[in-house]
Amino acid sequence: MPTTEPRGLNSPSATALSPPDKSTATSTGGLMLSIAGSQFGISIVNGAVPGVLLALQVEHLAGDDKAGVLSLLTLAGAVGSLIAQPLAGYLSDRTRTRSGSRTPYVLGGSLLAVPALWAMGWTQSLVVLAVLFVTTEFVLSAAQGPLAAVLPDRVPVQRRGRSSAALGMGMMLGTVAGTVLASVTSGDLHIAYLVVGCIPPVLAASRLLLAPDPDNRSAVRTQREATATRWWRTFLVSPRTQPDFWWVLGSRGLTYTGFFMINGYSLYLLQEYIGLGADAIGMVPVSAGIAALCICLSTVPAGIVSDRVGRRKVFVCAASATMAAGLLVPVIWPTLTGYLAMTVIISLAFGCFESVDSALLTQVLPRSDAYAQDIGVLNVAAVAPQILAPALAGAAVVSTDSYALIFPVGALLALLGGLSVLRVRGVR
């Protein structure tokens, strides 16, 4: 691998960086299936734990202080995610194994999460619960950055929309499936965590079976990889020379936060804001099922159409604006019907956003020899909101003693995310 100076894919010399090497590029369904499956397994945990299982445990252990305590726990998990993603990317880019540089982290992180998740089902201490939750978020986040780096490693630019759709569907369907699974098994937390914990490593093994990464032990180390001093400086991307990278980072973070403010607090919103009380637990999987269907309807078509027309920004911007409009529906129509209408709108919009935005980010990576590290930084804007959004929602609830503010705040964030991507100049 040649030594490469930091540069953006929107630079005049970026054409040489865009297509992966022909020896590793692939368009087979096996690769997309392995990417989607691995992401699905990780996202099962993200859907099951913060929004349902952890929320139920906090409700039992903290009582009336549940919103504030859940906010603190999810904030601690976010810190773990913020550290893990770029750190694992940094290490992955420098790893040489028979299974390549990505699979050891995807499979290893999934395996390390198992004992922490199983232990969460048995603990009766908020402190222990917090430690286990942060551990789980750290190791699973460490798997996601290297997994996403498979796209620029092995998929040509002109096919990244549909490949990103596979990754996006894995993420969103996994989150929804995790919510459904947790709701169905919530009567016995021991069983719930046991089942949830087994899924990520089983699906991560598909990286070895369906589309294994090539042996890279003979790859030459670049000067950047060989430098041990001031390693922390390799994480820095200049906003002056690489503005597109930062606009995509901001757009992604804002839009994801707007979406997951609702997803992370779905149980409490149905209980308190919609007024379902104890019946809310039965409606959570219904809402999640509707979301899954809508995501399936929009994710793949959006990725394919984006590839064919060669445009990304218009899809991302339109999806964010539509999501913002959908989040305001329960404000005007605070009923179960209104909540489900919102679910349909924002899920269709988010499916489109996720597939196209994931392709967009691979086209603003500044360094061809640090894909996983730079994607790890960008993926902080995708993973952290899944943890930070409930914390932000909790702060809104605690400060106003009402759940009503969650919807307009989420809508504003999604809208700002769409406007931010308009500032990207190097991608159409």
Tab-separated table of C-alpha atoms in Angstrom:
chain	number	residue	atom	x	y	z
A	1	MET	CA	0.000	0.000	0.000
A	2	PRO	CA	1.612	3.313	-0.997
A	3	THR	CA	2.224	6.096	1.458
A	4	THR	CA	-0.474	8.712	1.027
A	5	GLU	CA	-0.628	12.264	2.263
A	6	PRO	CA	-3.902	13.494	3.766
A	7	ARG	CA	-6.226	14.586	1.005
A	8	GLY	CA	-9.928	14.561	0.302
A	9	LEU	CA	-11.794	12.620	-2.296
A	10	ASN	CA	-13.032	15.909	-3.645
A	11	SER	CA	-9.518	16.958	-4.608
A	12	PRO	CA	-8.275	16.873	-8.226
A	13	SER	CA	-6.173	13.802	-7.451
A	14	ALA	CA	-8.961	11.971	-5.679
A	15	THR	CA	-9.963	9.864	-8.660
A	16	ALA	CA	-7.090	7.507	-7.982
A	17	LEU	CA	-8.323	6.991	-4.441
A	18	SER	CA	-11.975	6.310	-5.136
A	19	PRO	CA	-12.065	2.801	-6.643
A	20	PRO	CA	-10.639	0.055	-4.443
A	21	ASP	CA	-7.966	-2.220	-5.787
A	22	LYS	CA	-9.360	-4.710	-8.325
A	23	SER	CA	-7.999	-7.596	-6.325
A	24	THR	CA	-10.270	-6.781	-3.421
A	25	ALA	CA	-13.220	-4.996	-5.065
A	26	THR	CA	-16.343	-7.089	-5.229
A	27	SER	CA	-19.976	-6.672	-6.096
A	28	THR	CA	-21.166	-10.062	-4.902
A	29	GLY	CA	-24.231	-10.466	-2.770
A	30	GLY	CA	-22.167	-12.403	-0.256
A	31	LEU	CA	-20.196	-9.328	0.740
A	32	MET	CA	-23.297	-7.185	1.201
A	33	LEU	CA	-25.014	-9.975	3.126
A	34	SER	CA	-22.047	-10.366	5.468
A	35	ILE	CA	-21.869	-6.605	6.049
A	36	ALA	CA	-25.603	-6.348	6.668
A	37	GLY	CA	-25.639	-9.430	8.895
A	38	SER	CA	-22.754	-8.265	11.066
A	39	GLN	CA	-24.286	-4.810	11.458
A	40	PHE	CA	-27.679	-6.353	12.196
A	41	GLY	CA	-26.220	-8.335	15.093
A	42	ILE	CA	-24.548	-5.284	16.627
A	43	SER	CA	-27.656	-3.156	16.185
A	44	ILE	CA	-29.827	-5.795	17.852
A	45	VAL	CA	-28.103	-4.788	21.082
A	46	ASN	CA	-28.502	-1.056	20.393
A	47	GLY	CA	-32.234	-1.546	19.897
A	48	ALA	CA	-32.837	-3.975	22.740
A	49	VAL	CA	-30.789	-2.537	25.558
A	50	PRO	CA	-31.018	1.295	25.863
A	51	GLY	CA	-34.614	1.633	24.688
A	52	VAL	CA	-36.234	-1.335	26.451
A	53	LEU	CA	-34.184	-3.625	28.708
A	54	LEU	CA	-32.033	-0.942	30.307
A	55	ALA	CA	-35.054	1.348	30.583
A	56	LEU	CA	-37.008	-1.351	32.434
A	57	GLN	CA	-34.102	-2.066	34.788
A	58	VAL	CA	-33.659	1.627	35.545
A	59	GLU	CA	-37.386	1.980	36.150
A	60	HIS	CA	-37.217	-0.883	38.661
A	61	LEU	CA	-34.045	0.279	40.415
A	62	ALA	CA	-34.481	4.070	40.318
A	63	GLY	CA	-38.261	4.507	40.511
A	64	ASP	CA	-39.434	8.065	39.892
A	65	ASP	CA	-35.896	9.170	39.013
A	66	LYS	CA	-35.851	6.838	36.001
A	67	ALA	CA	-35.577	9.540	33.311
A	68	GLY	CA	-32.603	11.255	34.924
A	69	VAL	CA	-30.790	8.001	35.751
A	70	LEU	CA	-31.317	6.602	32.241
A	71	SER	CA	-29.958	9.867	30.884
A	72	LEU	CA	-26.768	9.522	32.945
A	73	LEU	CA	-26.247	5.866	32.032
A	74	THR	CA	-26.688	6.491	28.321
A	75	LEU	CA	-24.357	9.463	28.495
A	76	ALA	CA	-21.684	7.231	30.036
A	77	GLY	CA	-22.233	4.721	27.227
A	78	ALA	CA	-21.778	7.514	24.701
A	79	VAL	CA	-18.358	8.335	26.114
A	80	GLY	CA	-17.322	4.714	25.600
A	81	SER	CA	-18.560	4.830	22.000
A	82	LEU	CA	-16.785	8.095	21.285
A	83	ILE	CA	-13.468	6.569	22.360
A	84	ALA	CA	-13.909	3.111	20.839
A	85	GLN	CA	-14.839	3.954	17.246
A	86	PRO	CA	-11.775	5.953	16.147
A	87	LEU	CA	-9.395	3.954	18.360
A	88	ALA	CA	-10.476	0.642	16.836
A	89	GLY	CA	-10.242	2.213	13.375
A	90	TYR	CA	-6.689	3.353	14.091
A	91	LEU	CA	-5.685	-0.152	15.170
A	92	SER	CA	-7.568	-1.867	12.348
A	93	ASP	CA	-5.783	0.149	9.651
A	94	ARG	CA	-2.490	-1.114	11.101
A	95	THR	CA	-3.506	-4.759	11.615
A	96	ARG	CA	-2.121	-7.571	9.439
A	97	THR	CA	-3.720	-11.033	9.783
A	98	ARG	CA	-4.772	-14.022	7.729
A	99	SER	CA	-8.357	-12.711	7.987
A	100	GLY	CA	-7.479	-9.168	6.956
A	101	SER	CA	-7.602	-6.028	9.048
A	102	ARG	CA	-11.361	-5.691	9.635
A	103	THR	CA	-12.767	-9.089	10.606
A	104	PRO	CA	-10.702	-9.543	13.819
A	105	TYR	CA	-12.296	-6.402	15.263
A	106	VAL	CA	-15.836	-7.140	14.069
A	107	LEU	CA	-15.804	-10.671	15.454
A	108	GLY	CA	-13.680	-9.871	18.499
A	109	GLY	CA	-15.838	-6.964	19.635
A	110	SER	CA	-18.991	-9.046	19.230
A	111	LEU	CA	-17.529	-11.871	21.322
A	112	LEU	CA	-16.346	-9.564	24.104
A	113	ALA	CA	-19.858	-8.127	24.463
A	114	VAL	CA	-21.372	-11.503	25.340
A	115	PRO	CA	-20.302	-11.857	29.005
A	116	ALA	CA	-21.078	-8.197	29.742
A	117	LEU	CA	-24.599	-8.534	28.333
A	118	TRP	CA	-25.273	-11.769	30.182
A	119	ALA	CA	-24.135	-10.179	33.443
A	120	MET	CA	-26.466	-7.193	32.906
A	121	GLY	CA	-29.428	-9.544	33.187
A	122	TRP	CA	-28.472	-10.521	36.732
A	123	THR	CA	-27.242	-7.340	38.373
A	124	GLN	CA	-29.325	-5.463	40.931
A	125	SER	CA	-26.901	-2.553	41.296
A	126	LEU	CA	-27.097	0.639	39.263
A	127	VAL	CA	-23.324	1.104	39.515
A	128	VAL	CA	-22.573	-2.397	38.204
A	129	LEU	CA	-25.231	-1.966	35.535
A	130	ALA	CA	-23.548	1.246	34.388
A	131	VAL	CA	-20.104	-0.403	34.177
A	132	LEU	CA	-21.451	-3.350	32.195
A	133	PHE	CA	-23.433	-1.119	29.861
A	134	VAL	CA	-20.414	1.085	29.104
A	135	THR	CA	-18.306	-2.023	28.479
A	136	THR	CA	-20.869	-3.352	26.037
A	137	GLU	CA	-21.095	-0.052	24.161
A	138	PHE	CA	-17.295	0.196	23.979
A	139	VAL	CA	-16.615	-3.234	22.469
A	140	LEU	CA	-19.539	-3.152	20.032
A	141	SER	CA	-18.621	0.339	18.868
A	142	ALA	CA	-15.070	-0.927	18.338
A	143	ALA	CA	-16.522	-3.441	15.877
A	144	GLN	CA	-18.541	-0.945	13.843
A	145	GLY	CA	-15.780	1.311	12.502
A	146	PRO	CA	-13.743	-1.509	10.913
A	147	LEU	CA	-16.960	-3.041	9.566
A	148	ALA	CA	-17.925	0.168	7.751
A	149	ALA	CA	-14.391	0.432	6.320
A	150	VAL	CA	-15.077	-2.695	4.245
A	151	LEU	CA	-17.046	-0.471	1.829
A	152	PRO	CA	-14.186	1.782	0.672
A	153	ASP	CA	-11.838	-1.231	0.913
A	154	ARG	CA	-13.779	-3.462	-1.455
A	155	VAL	CA	-16.680	-1.652	-3.149
A	156	PRO	CA	-16.316	0.721	-6.150
A	157	VAL	CA	-17.740	4.236	-5.742
A	158	GLN	CA	-20.471	3.677	-8.328
A	159	ARG	CA	-21.919	0.793	-6.283
A	160	ARG	CA	-21.591	2.218	-2.797
A	161	GLY	CA	-25.183	3.444	-2.641
A	162	ARG	CA	-26.631	-0.056	-2.739
A	163	SER	CA	-23.848	-1.457	-0.550
A	164	SER	CA	-24.434	1.316	1.960
A	165	ALA	CA	-28.115	0.406	1.818
A	166	ALA	CA	-27.175	-3.097	2.985
A	167	LEU	CA	-25.199	-1.618	5.870
A	168	GLY	CA	-28.019	0.809	6.671
A	169	MET	CA	-30.677	-1.893	6.570
A	170	GLY	CA	-28.576	-4.005	8.892
A	171	MET	CA	-28.322	-1.112	11.314
A	172	MET	CA	-31.939	-0.008	11.253
A	173	LEU	CA	-33.584	-3.421	11.025
A	174	GLY	CA	-31.292	-4.633	13.775
A	175	THR	CA	-32.305	-1.742	15.987
A	176	VAL	CA	-35.980	-2.384	15.298
A	177	ALA	CA	-35.635	-6.149	15.694
A	178	GLY	CA	-33.804	-5.586	18.965
A	179	THR	CA	-36.667	-3.451	20.212
A	180	VAL	CA	-39.183	-6.146	19.249
A	181	LEU	CA	-37.090	-8.948	20.736
A	182	ALA	CA	-36.571	-7.049	23.980
A	183	SER	CA	-40.264	-6.251	24.258
A	184	VAL	CA	-41.252	-9.885	23.725
A	185	THR	CA	-38.714	-11.244	26.221
A	186	SER	CA	-38.899	-8.393	28.754
A	187	GLY	CA	-40.845	-10.543	31.215
A	188	ASP	CA	-37.599	-12.333	32.113
A	189	LEU	CA	-34.504	-10.140	31.881
A	190	HIS	CA	-32.191	-13.123	32.369
A	191	ILE	CA	-33.534	-14.774	29.211
A	192	ALA	CA	-33.706	-11.467	27.348
A	193	TYR	CA	-30.030	-10.645	27.866
A	194	LEU	CA	-28.998	-14.240	27.213
A	195	VAL	CA	-30.695	-14.247	23.805
A	196	VAL	CA	-29.588	-10.735	22.857
A	197	GLY	CA	-25.990	-11.481	23.813
A	198	CYS	CA	-25.738	-14.557	21.592
A	199	ILE	CA	-26.776	-12.839	18.360
A	200	PRO	CA	-23.842	-10.463	17.551
A	201	PRO	CA	-21.021	-13.074	17.479
A	202	VAL	CA	-23.095	-15.574	15.516
A	203	LEU	CA	-23.824	-13.050	12.772
A	204	ALA	CA	-20.315	-11.554	12.875
A	205	ALA	CA	-18.975	-14.990	11.931
A	206	SER	CA	-20.528	-14.412	8.493
A	207	ARG	CA	-17.506	-12.205	7.780
A	208	LEU	CA	-15.453	-15.420	7.691
A	209	LEU	CA	-17.939	-17.599	5.845
A	210	LEU	CA	-19.658	-15.488	3.176
A	211	ALA	CA	-17.070	-12.956	1.989
A	212	PRO	CA	-13.789	-13.210	3.909
A	213	ASP	CA	-11.371	-10.338	3.653
A	214	PRO	CA	-8.102	-11.213	1.905
A	215	ASP	CA	-4.967	-12.125	3.852
A	216	ASN	CA	-3.021	-8.866	4.261
A	217	ARG	CA	0.008	-10.084	6.201
A	218	SER	CA	2.306	-9.283	3.278
A	219	ALA	CA	1.029	-5.714	2.885
A	220	VAL	CA	3.731	-3.061	3.259
A	221	ARG	CA	3.260	-0.713	6.196
A	222	THR	CA	3.018	2.964	5.311
A	223	GLN	CA	5.057	5.657	6.995
A	224	ARG	CA	1.929	6.730	8.903
A	225	GLU	CA	1.400	3.207	10.233
A	226	ALA	CA	4.998	2.810	11.258
A	227	THR	CA	5.159	6.087	13.197
A	228	ALA	CA	4.661	5.492	16.924
A	229	THR	CA	5.312	9.024	18.205
A	230	ARG	CA	2.495	11.521	18.374
A	231	TRP	CA	0.043	8.845	17.212
A	232	TRP	CA	-2.847	10.943	18.510
A	233	ARG	CA	-2.208	13.508	15.760
A	234	THR	CA	-3.329	10.978	13.138
A	235	PHE	CA	-6.900	11.468	14.352
A	236	LEU	CA	-6.881	15.152	13.451
A	237	VAL	CA	-8.529	16.176	10.199
A	238	SER	CA	-8.156	19.820	9.266
A	239	PRO	CA	-11.494	21.633	8.839
A	240	ARG	CA	-9.679	24.130	6.620
A	241	THR	CA	-8.357	21.625	4.078
A	242	GLN	CA	-11.095	18.994	4.521
A	243	PRO	CA	-14.337	20.945	5.144
A	244	ASP	CA	-16.518	18.320	3.466
A	245	PHE	CA	-15.466	15.748	6.075
A	246	TRP	CA	-16.682	18.010	8.864
A	247	TRP	CA	-19.935	19.014	7.180
A	248	VAL	CA	-20.815	15.338	6.701
A	249	LEU	CA	-19.875	14.651	10.322
A	250	GLY	CA	-22.148	17.443	11.545
A	251	SER	CA	-25.034	16.538	9.246
A	252	ARG	CA	-24.901	12.900	10.271
A	253	GLY	CA	-24.751	13.644	13.982
A	254	LEU	CA	-27.634	16.110	13.953
A	255	THR	CA	-29.976	13.933	11.893
A	256	TYR	CA	-29.258	10.765	13.861
A	257	THR	CA	-29.791	12.556	17.153
A	258	GLY	CA	-33.164	13.846	15.986
A	259	PHE	CA	-34.272	10.345	15.016
A	260	PHE	CA	-32.997	8.508	18.081
A	261	MET	CA	-34.469	10.996	20.534
A	262	ILE	CA	-37.760	9.305	19.722
A	263	ASN	CA	-36.516	5.759	19.246
A	264	GLY	CA	-34.603	5.725	22.527
A	265	TYR	CA	-37.569	6.961	24.547
A	266	SER	CA	-40.349	5.071	22.740
A	267	LEU	CA	-41.451	3.139	25.832
A	268	TYR	CA	-41.724	6.222	28.030
A	269	LEU	CA	-43.349	8.312	25.274
A	270	LEU	CA	-46.060	5.713	24.750
A	271	GLN	CA	-46.553	5.355	28.506
A	272	GLU	CA	-46.624	9.035	29.466
A	273	TYR	CA	-47.141	11.294	26.435
A	274	ILE	CA	-49.583	9.120	24.485
A	275	GLY	CA	-51.116	7.868	27.740
A	276	LEU	CA	-51.062	4.096	27.221
A	277	GLY	CA	-49.667	3.356	30.676
A	278	ALA	CA	-49.045	-0.359	31.238
A	279	ASP	CA	-50.294	-1.165	27.718
A	280	ALA	CA	-47.313	0.663	26.203
A	281	ILE	CA	-45.037	-2.381	26.401
A	282	GLY	CA	-47.337	-4.217	23.994
A	283	MET	CA	-47.381	-1.328	21.527
A	284	VAL	CA	-43.583	-0.978	21.350
A	285	PRO	CA	-43.110	-4.034	19.069
A	286	VAL	CA	-46.048	-2.923	16.905
A	287	SER	CA	-44.457	0.459	16.360
A	288	ALA	CA	-41.082	-1.171	15.763
A	289	GLY	CA	-42.585	-3.552	13.199
A	290	ILE	CA	-44.118	-0.654	11.281
A	291	ALA	CA	-40.749	1.090	11.340
A	292	ALA	CA	-38.994	-2.019	10.028
A	293	LEU	CA	-41.410	-2.332	7.110
A	294	CYS	CA	-41.007	1.319	6.160
A	295	ILE	CA	-37.225	1.101	6.365
A	296	CYS	CA	-37.277	-1.910	4.027
A	297	LEU	CA	-39.410	0.022	1.547
A	298	SER	CA	-37.073	3.013	1.304
A	299	THR	CA	-33.489	1.986	2.057
A	300	VAL	CA	-32.547	-0.162	-0.942
A	301	PRO	CA	-34.461	1.845	-3.603
A	302	ALA	CA	-32.867	5.071	-2.374
A	303	GLY	CA	-29.375	3.566	-2.572
A	304	ILE	CA	-29.950	2.179	-6.071
A	305	VAL	CA	-31.461	5.399	-7.429
A	306	SER	CA	-28.674	7.456	-5.873
A	307	ASP	CA	-26.094	5.257	-7.632
A	308	ARG	CA	-27.871	5.583	-10.964
A	309	VAL	CA	-28.272	9.368	-10.942
A	310	GLY	CA	-24.865	9.918	-9.376
A	311	ARG	CA	-26.175	12.264	-6.679
A	312	ARG	CA	-26.132	12.054	-2.889
A	313	LYS	CA	-26.872	15.443	-1.314
A	314	VAL	CA	-30.406	15.900	-2.642
A	315	PHE	CA	-31.486	12.564	-1.151
A	316	VAL	CA	-29.884	13.287	2.223
A	317	CYS	CA	-31.364	16.788	2.444
A	318	ALA	CA	-34.865	15.716	1.393
A	319	ALA	CA	-34.850	12.801	3.844
A	320	SER	CA	-33.804	15.024	6.760
A	321	ALA	CA	-36.495	17.606	5.977
A	322	THR	CA	-39.166	14.904	5.708
A	323	MET	CA	-38.055	13.440	9.012
A	324	ALA	CA	-38.320	16.848	10.668
A	325	ALA	CA	-41.885	17.242	9.413
A	326	GLY	CA	-42.826	13.763	10.612
A	327	LEU	CA	-41.491	14.398	14.116
A	328	LEU	CA	-43.957	17.252	14.539
A	329	VAL	CA	-47.020	15.079	13.894
A	330	PRO	CA	-47.490	13.982	17.551
A	331	VAL	CA	-47.304	17.617	18.651
A	332	ILE	CA	-50.356	18.379	16.539
A	333	TRP	CA	-51.956	14.964	16.931
A	334	PRO	CA	-50.993	13.573	20.397
A	335	THR	CA	-52.735	10.216	20.011
A	336	LEU	CA	-51.637	6.681	19.239
A	337	THR	CA	-52.682	7.193	15.618
A	338	GLY	CA	-50.562	10.320	15.428
A	339	TYR	CA	-47.597	8.502	16.948
A	340	LEU	CA	-47.877	5.669	14.428
A	341	ALA	CA	-48.217	8.176	11.559
A	342	MET	CA	-44.999	9.799	12.755
A	343	THR	CA	-43.345	6.371	12.843
A	344	VAL	CA	-44.243	5.737	9.196
A	345	ILE	CA	-42.963	9.111	7.987
A	346	ILE	CA	-39.682	9.228	9.873
A	347	SER	CA	-38.875	5.565	9.151
A	348	LEU	CA	-39.328	6.016	5.391
A	349	ALA	CA	-37.198	9.157	5.548
A	350	PHE	CA	-34.510	7.618	7.720
A	351	GLY	CA	-34.178	4.562	5.505
A	352	CYS	CA	-33.410	6.871	2.578
A	353	PHE	CA	-31.048	8.986	4.663
A	354	GLU	CA	-29.069	6.060	6.047
A	355	SER	CA	-28.337	4.355	2.734
A	356	VAL	CA	-27.317	7.484	0.811
A	357	ASP	CA	-25.489	9.188	3.669
A	358	SER	CA	-23.358	6.096	4.262
A	359	ALA	CA	-22.305	6.216	0.606
A	360	LEU	CA	-21.674	9.954	0.843
A	361	LEU	CA	-19.306	9.630	3.789
A	362	THR	CA	-17.085	7.129	1.910
A	363	GLN	CA	-16.549	9.847	-0.726
A	364	VAL	CA	-15.207	12.463	1.709
A	365	LEU	CA	-12.610	10.293	3.470
A	366	PRO	CA	-9.356	12.267	3.547
A	367	ARG	CA	-6.798	9.402	3.565
A	368	SER	CA	-6.673	6.200	1.541
A	369	ASP	CA	-4.422	4.476	4.098
A	370	ALA	CA	-6.668	5.257	7.092
A	371	TYR	CA	-10.177	4.314	5.952
A	372	ALA	CA	-11.254	2.629	9.186
A	373	GLN	CA	-9.794	5.362	11.375
A	374	ASP	CA	-11.536	8.166	9.481
A	375	ILE	CA	-14.782	6.209	9.207
A	376	GLY	CA	-14.481	5.575	12.935
A	377	VAL	CA	-14.475	9.325	13.492
A	378	LEU	CA	-17.460	9.790	11.153
A	379	ASN	CA	-19.300	6.853	12.685
A	380	VAL	CA	-19.155	8.530	16.068
A	381	ALA	CA	-21.835	10.765	14.548
A	382	ALA	CA	-23.946	7.677	13.831
A	383	VAL	CA	-23.386	5.580	16.943
A	384	ALA	CA	-23.119	8.212	19.654
A	385	PRO	CA	-26.574	9.708	18.916
A	386	GLN	CA	-28.125	6.309	19.614
A	387	ILE	CA	-26.743	6.729	23.125
A	388	LEU	CA	-26.688	10.522	23.449
A	389	ALA	CA	-30.206	11.130	22.123
A	390	PRO	CA	-31.936	9.452	25.088
A	391	ALA	CA	-29.679	11.507	27.368
A	392	LEU	CA	-30.758	14.699	25.594
A	393	ALA	CA	-34.378	13.584	25.726
A	394	GLY	CA	-34.009	12.859	29.424
A	395	ALA	CA	-32.641	16.349	30.014
A	396	ALA	CA	-35.640	17.825	28.169
A	397	VAL	CA	-38.042	15.771	30.291
A	398	VAL	CA	-36.348	16.605	33.580
A	399	SER	CA	-36.136	20.334	32.827
A	400	THR	CA	-39.770	20.706	31.686
A	401	ASP	CA	-41.429	17.824	33.579
A	402	SER	CA	-43.028	16.889	30.257
A	403	TYR	CA	-42.291	14.676	27.261
A	404	ALA	CA	-43.750	17.164	24.760
A	405	LEU	CA	-40.475	19.010	24.081
A	406	ILE	CA	-38.778	15.893	22.687
A	407	PHE	CA	-40.607	16.121	19.344
A	408	PRO	CA	-39.813	19.718	18.291
A	409	VAL	CA	-36.213	19.402	19.479
A	410	GLY	CA	-35.794	16.240	17.406
A	411	ALA	CA	-37.367	17.951	14.385
A	412	LEU	CA	-35.033	20.944	14.668
A	413	LEU	CA	-31.963	18.705	14.859
A	414	ALA	CA	-33.024	16.682	11.809
A	415	LEU	CA	-33.674	19.836	9.793
A	416	LEU	CA	-30.288	21.309	10.705
A	417	GLY	CA	-28.687	18.026	9.651
A	418	GLY	CA	-30.216	18.306	6.196
A	419	LEU	CA	-29.128	21.919	5.792
A	420	SER	CA	-25.564	21.082	6.835
A	421	VAL	CA	-25.026	18.610	4.006
A	422	LEU	CA	-25.707	21.376	1.473
A	423	ARG	CA	-22.315	22.813	2.396
A	424	VAL	CA	-20.517	19.742	1.011
A	425	ARG	CA	-18.771	20.803	-2.216
A	426	GLY	CA	-16.859	17.756	-3.423
A	427	VAL	CA	-19.853	15.422	-3.882
A	428	ARG	CA	-22.964	16.069	-5.941
